[in-house]
Amino acid sequence: MAQSRRRAGLAQHAAWLCLPLLAACAGFAPQQPPLGWASLPSDAVAGAGDPVRAAVINTAFVFNNPGSVAGRPAEAARAVANYAFLTSEIPFGPRWVGWNPTAGVQLQSAYPEVQAAFGIAPNAPTQQVVNGLFAASRALQAGDVAAAERALSPPVFTAGGAATLQRLSAMPSLPNAGFAATLAQQEMDRSDRLGSPRGGGPGGGGGGRF
């Protein structure tokens, strides 16, 4: 009797683990990102490239090589914006239902590490985070530090513009986010090898609008 109950419990546990994959195979997407849908601006990637793909590659590199953007807050800001965007797009966008759901789960799980590092309010809507970071990056590229600081103001960026720029200038090691970004890139590469179709849309992502 005890052995039968144990087998039943294991079977139930296995069924729960399979639910995300079954949902993906059936074509169902999760409901809504907890911090709202987000899309990337038109200048997120040069040319006609896929902005989501570019965001995955960018975050996988920068978050695992933070020294590559040392003293370059404009580039760091874009990488952080890309990561924030991916936390809503990959777990919830219908383009990615064929991916292993672990990639999206890890991106979300590591986001608090990113929020803490750059003073992003835990409840800040993802689109506002993306908008602020890209606006700051553009301002810095134009040499307008004051405008960059204004773009990184509370309540979205709790430390304020000047302090947030300092953090972006010296991006710390974020191992959990780096692992999550690498996992997303590996899953993208796996999908490429399988020949999965890759859609695209202006502005990038915005899974809830497909």
Short mmCIF file of C-alpha atoms in Angstrom, two decimals:
data_model
loop_
_atom_site.label_atom_id
_atom_site.label_comp_id
_atom_site.label_asym_id
_atom_site.label_seq_id
_atom_site.Cartn_x
_atom_site.Cartn_y
_atom_site.Cartn_z
CA MET A 1 0.00 0.00 0.00
CA ALA A 2 2.79 2.43 0.92
CA GLN A 3 4.63 1.61 -2.29
CA SER A 4 1.48 2.25 -4.33
CA ARG A 5 1.00 5.64 -2.68
CA ARG A 6 4.61 6.50 -3.35
CA ARG A 7 4.25 5.61 -7.04
CA ALA A 8 1.09 7.68 -7.28
CA GLY A 9 2.84 10.64 -5.69
CA LEU A 10 5.76 10.39 -8.10
CA ALA A 11 3.39 10.17 -11.05
CA GLN A 12 1.53 13.28 -9.87
CA HIS A 13 4.79 15.16 -9.39
CA ALA A 14 5.93 14.21 -12.89
CA ALA A 15 2.63 15.39 -14.32
CA TRP A 16 3.04 18.81 -12.68
CA LEU A 17 6.56 19.11 -14.09
CA CYS A 18 5.28 18.35 -17.58
CA LEU A 19 2.49 20.93 -17.54
CA PRO A 20 4.59 23.83 -18.91
CA LEU A 21 5.82 21.67 -21.78
CA LEU A 22 2.34 20.36 -22.52
CA ALA A 23 1.02 23.91 -22.59
CA ALA A 24 3.76 24.91 -24.98
CA CYS A 25 3.02 21.98 -27.29
CA ALA A 26 -0.65 22.81 -27.25
CA GLY A 27 0.10 26.39 -28.29
CA PHE A 28 -0.99 28.07 -25.07
CA ALA A 29 0.94 31.07 -23.78
CA PRO A 30 0.93 32.31 -20.19
CA GLN A 31 -1.44 35.14 -19.42
CA GLN A 32 0.29 38.41 -18.60
CA PRO A 33 3.76 39.45 -17.42
CA PRO A 34 3.50 40.58 -13.79
CA LEU A 35 5.15 43.93 -14.62
CA GLY A 36 3.37 44.39 -17.93
CA TRP A 37 4.24 43.86 -21.58
CA ALA A 38 7.15 45.74 -23.06
CA SER A 39 8.59 46.41 -26.48
CA LEU A 40 11.96 47.68 -27.62
CA PRO A 41 12.35 51.02 -29.43
CA SER A 42 13.07 51.19 -33.13
CA ASP A 43 16.74 52.01 -32.49
CA ALA A 44 17.31 48.94 -30.33
CA VAL A 45 19.02 47.20 -33.25
CA ALA A 46 20.58 48.57 -36.42
CA GLY A 47 19.04 47.68 -39.73
CA ALA A 48 16.33 45.06 -40.18
CA GLY A 49 17.63 42.58 -37.61
CA ASP A 50 15.39 40.81 -35.12
CA PRO A 51 15.48 43.01 -31.98
CA VAL A 52 14.61 40.12 -29.65
CA ARG A 53 17.43 38.03 -31.02
CA ALA A 54 19.80 40.97 -30.70
CA ALA A 55 18.68 41.51 -27.11
CA VAL A 56 19.41 37.88 -26.21
CA ILE A 57 22.89 38.02 -27.72
CA ASN A 58 23.65 41.38 -26.13
CA THR A 59 22.61 40.38 -22.62
CA ALA A 60 24.39 37.03 -22.79
CA PHE A 61 27.65 38.80 -23.64
CA VAL A 62 27.46 41.88 -21.41
CA PHE A 63 26.10 40.20 -18.29
CA ASN A 64 28.84 37.58 -18.47
CA ASN A 65 31.52 40.15 -19.34
CA PRO A 66 30.64 43.25 -17.30
CA GLY A 67 34.12 44.64 -17.83
CA SER A 68 33.27 45.05 -21.52
CA VAL A 69 31.07 48.05 -20.63
CA ALA A 70 33.22 49.50 -17.83
CA GLY A 71 33.14 53.29 -18.13
CA ARG A 72 30.55 52.99 -20.93
CA PRO A 73 27.21 53.63 -19.21
CA ALA A 74 25.35 54.19 -22.49
CA GLU A 75 26.08 50.62 -23.56
CA ALA A 76 25.44 49.25 -20.08
CA ALA A 77 22.06 50.99 -20.03
CA ARG A 78 21.03 49.28 -23.25
CA ALA A 79 22.08 45.89 -21.93
CA VAL A 80 20.06 46.35 -18.74
CA ALA A 81 17.08 47.54 -20.80
CA ASN A 82 17.39 44.47 -23.00
CA TYR A 83 17.43 42.21 -19.96
CA ALA A 84 14.35 43.87 -18.49
CA PHE A 85 12.55 43.48 -21.82
CA LEU A 86 13.42 39.78 -22.03
CA THR A 87 11.88 39.10 -18.62
CA SER A 88 8.47 39.92 -20.10
CA GLU A 89 8.98 38.73 -23.67
CA ILE A 90 10.55 35.29 -23.34
CA PRO A 91 8.34 33.78 -20.59
CA PHE A 92 5.09 35.20 -21.97
CA GLY A 93 5.41 35.96 -25.68
CA PRO A 94 3.68 33.43 -27.96
CA ARG A 95 6.71 33.34 -30.27
CA TRP A 96 8.61 31.37 -27.63
CA VAL A 97 6.14 28.68 -26.55
CA GLY A 98 8.38 26.05 -28.13
CA TRP A 99 11.32 27.00 -25.92
CA ASN A 100 12.20 25.17 -22.76
CA PRO A 101 10.26 27.21 -20.14
CA THR A 102 13.27 27.11 -17.84
CA ALA A 103 14.85 29.91 -19.90
CA GLY A 104 12.01 32.30 -19.12
CA VAL A 105 11.79 31.22 -15.51
CA GLN A 106 15.50 31.89 -14.98
CA LEU A 107 15.30 35.33 -16.61
CA GLN A 108 12.52 36.30 -14.24
CA SER A 109 14.14 34.72 -11.19
CA ALA A 110 17.35 36.68 -11.71
CA TYR A 111 15.64 40.01 -12.40
CA PRO A 112 15.64 41.06 -8.70
CA GLU A 113 19.44 40.80 -8.82
CA VAL A 114 19.43 43.28 -11.71
CA GLN A 115 16.89 45.54 -10.03
CA ALA A 116 18.96 45.70 -6.85
CA ALA A 117 22.20 46.40 -8.72
CA PHE A 118 20.81 49.39 -10.61
CA GLY A 119 18.19 50.67 -8.19
CA ILE A 120 15.20 49.68 -10.30
CA ALA A 121 12.01 49.77 -8.25
CA PRO A 122 10.70 46.21 -7.78
CA ASN A 123 7.22 47.18 -8.98
CA ALA A 124 8.34 49.41 -11.88
CA PRO A 125 6.53 48.52 -15.12
CA THR A 126 8.95 46.91 -17.54
CA GLN A 127 8.14 49.34 -20.33
CA GLN A 128 9.03 52.32 -18.12
CA VAL A 129 12.36 50.68 -17.25
CA VAL A 130 13.13 50.05 -20.91
CA ASN A 131 12.11 53.58 -21.91
CA GLY A 132 14.19 55.22 -19.20
CA LEU A 133 17.34 53.25 -19.93
CA PHE A 134 17.17 53.76 -23.67
CA ALA A 135 16.47 57.48 -23.20
CA ALA A 136 19.50 57.72 -20.93
CA SER A 137 21.65 55.86 -23.45
CA ARG A 138 20.63 58.23 -26.25
CA ALA A 139 21.29 61.27 -24.07
CA LEU A 140 24.74 60.02 -23.12
CA GLN A 141 25.61 59.36 -26.74
CA ALA A 142 24.60 62.95 -27.46
CA GLY A 143 26.79 64.20 -24.59
CA ASP A 144 23.81 65.37 -22.50
CA VAL A 145 24.49 63.99 -19.04
CA ALA A 146 21.76 66.09 -17.43
CA ALA A 147 19.14 64.58 -19.74
CA ALA A 148 20.43 61.11 -18.96
CA GLU A 149 20.08 61.75 -15.25
CA ARG A 150 16.51 62.98 -15.75
CA ALA A 151 15.66 59.80 -17.63
CA LEU A 152 16.86 57.75 -14.67
CA SER A 153 14.87 59.53 -11.98
CA PRO A 154 12.57 58.12 -9.27
CA PRO A 155 10.19 56.50 -8.85
CA VAL A 156 11.39 53.98 -11.48
CA PHE A 157 15.08 54.39 -10.60
CA THR A 158 15.16 54.73 -6.84
CA ALA A 159 18.78 55.90 -6.48
CA GLY A 160 18.28 58.87 -8.78
CA GLY A 161 19.97 59.75 -12.04
CA ALA A 162 23.52 60.53 -10.94
CA ALA A 163 23.87 57.44 -8.74
CA THR A 164 22.30 55.19 -11.38
CA LEU A 165 24.76 56.43 -13.98
CA GLN A 166 27.61 55.64 -11.61
CA ARG A 167 26.31 52.10 -11.23
CA LEU A 168 25.99 51.71 -14.98
CA SER A 169 29.57 52.98 -15.40
CA ALA A 170 30.84 50.21 -13.12
CA MET A 171 28.54 47.30 -13.89
CA PRO A 172 29.02 44.64 -11.22
CA SER A 173 29.17 40.90 -11.66
CA LEU A 174 25.62 39.53 -11.72
CA PRO A 175 26.07 35.76 -11.86
CA ASN A 176 22.41 34.79 -11.75
CA ALA A 177 21.46 37.17 -14.52
CA GLY A 178 24.48 36.10 -16.53
CA PHE A 179 23.47 32.46 -16.22
CA ALA A 180 19.89 33.25 -17.24
CA ALA A 181 21.02 35.24 -20.28
CA THR A 182 23.33 32.42 -21.35
CA LEU A 183 20.49 29.93 -20.98
CA ALA A 184 18.30 32.09 -23.22
CA GLN A 185 21.01 32.24 -25.86
CA GLN A 186 21.52 28.47 -25.69
CA GLU A 187 17.80 27.95 -26.13
CA MET A 188 17.76 30.33 -29.09
CA ASP A 189 20.65 28.42 -30.65
CA ARG A 190 18.82 25.13 -30.06
CA SER A 191 15.73 26.49 -31.80
CA ASP A 192 17.89 27.61 -34.72
CA ARG A 193 19.33 24.12 -35.08
CA LEU A 194 15.82 22.66 -35.10
CA GLY A 195 14.78 25.11 -37.77
CA SER A 196 12.07 26.74 -35.66
CA PRO A 197 10.37 29.67 -37.40
CA ARG A 198 11.38 33.06 -36.09
CA GLY A 199 8.81 35.78 -36.41
CA GLY A 200 9.54 39.45 -36.26
CA GLY A 201 7.77 42.69 -35.66
CA PRO A 202 8.55 46.36 -35.66
CA GLY A 203 9.86 47.59 -32.36
CA GLY A 204 10.62 44.08 -31.24
CA GLY A 205 8.82 41.62 -29.05
CA GLY A 206 5.66 42.83 -27.46
CA GLY A 207 4.39 39.27 -27.27
CA GLY A 208 0.97 40.32 -26.05
CA ARG A 209 0.27 42.07 -29.34
CA PHE A 210 0.68 39.04 -31.60
#
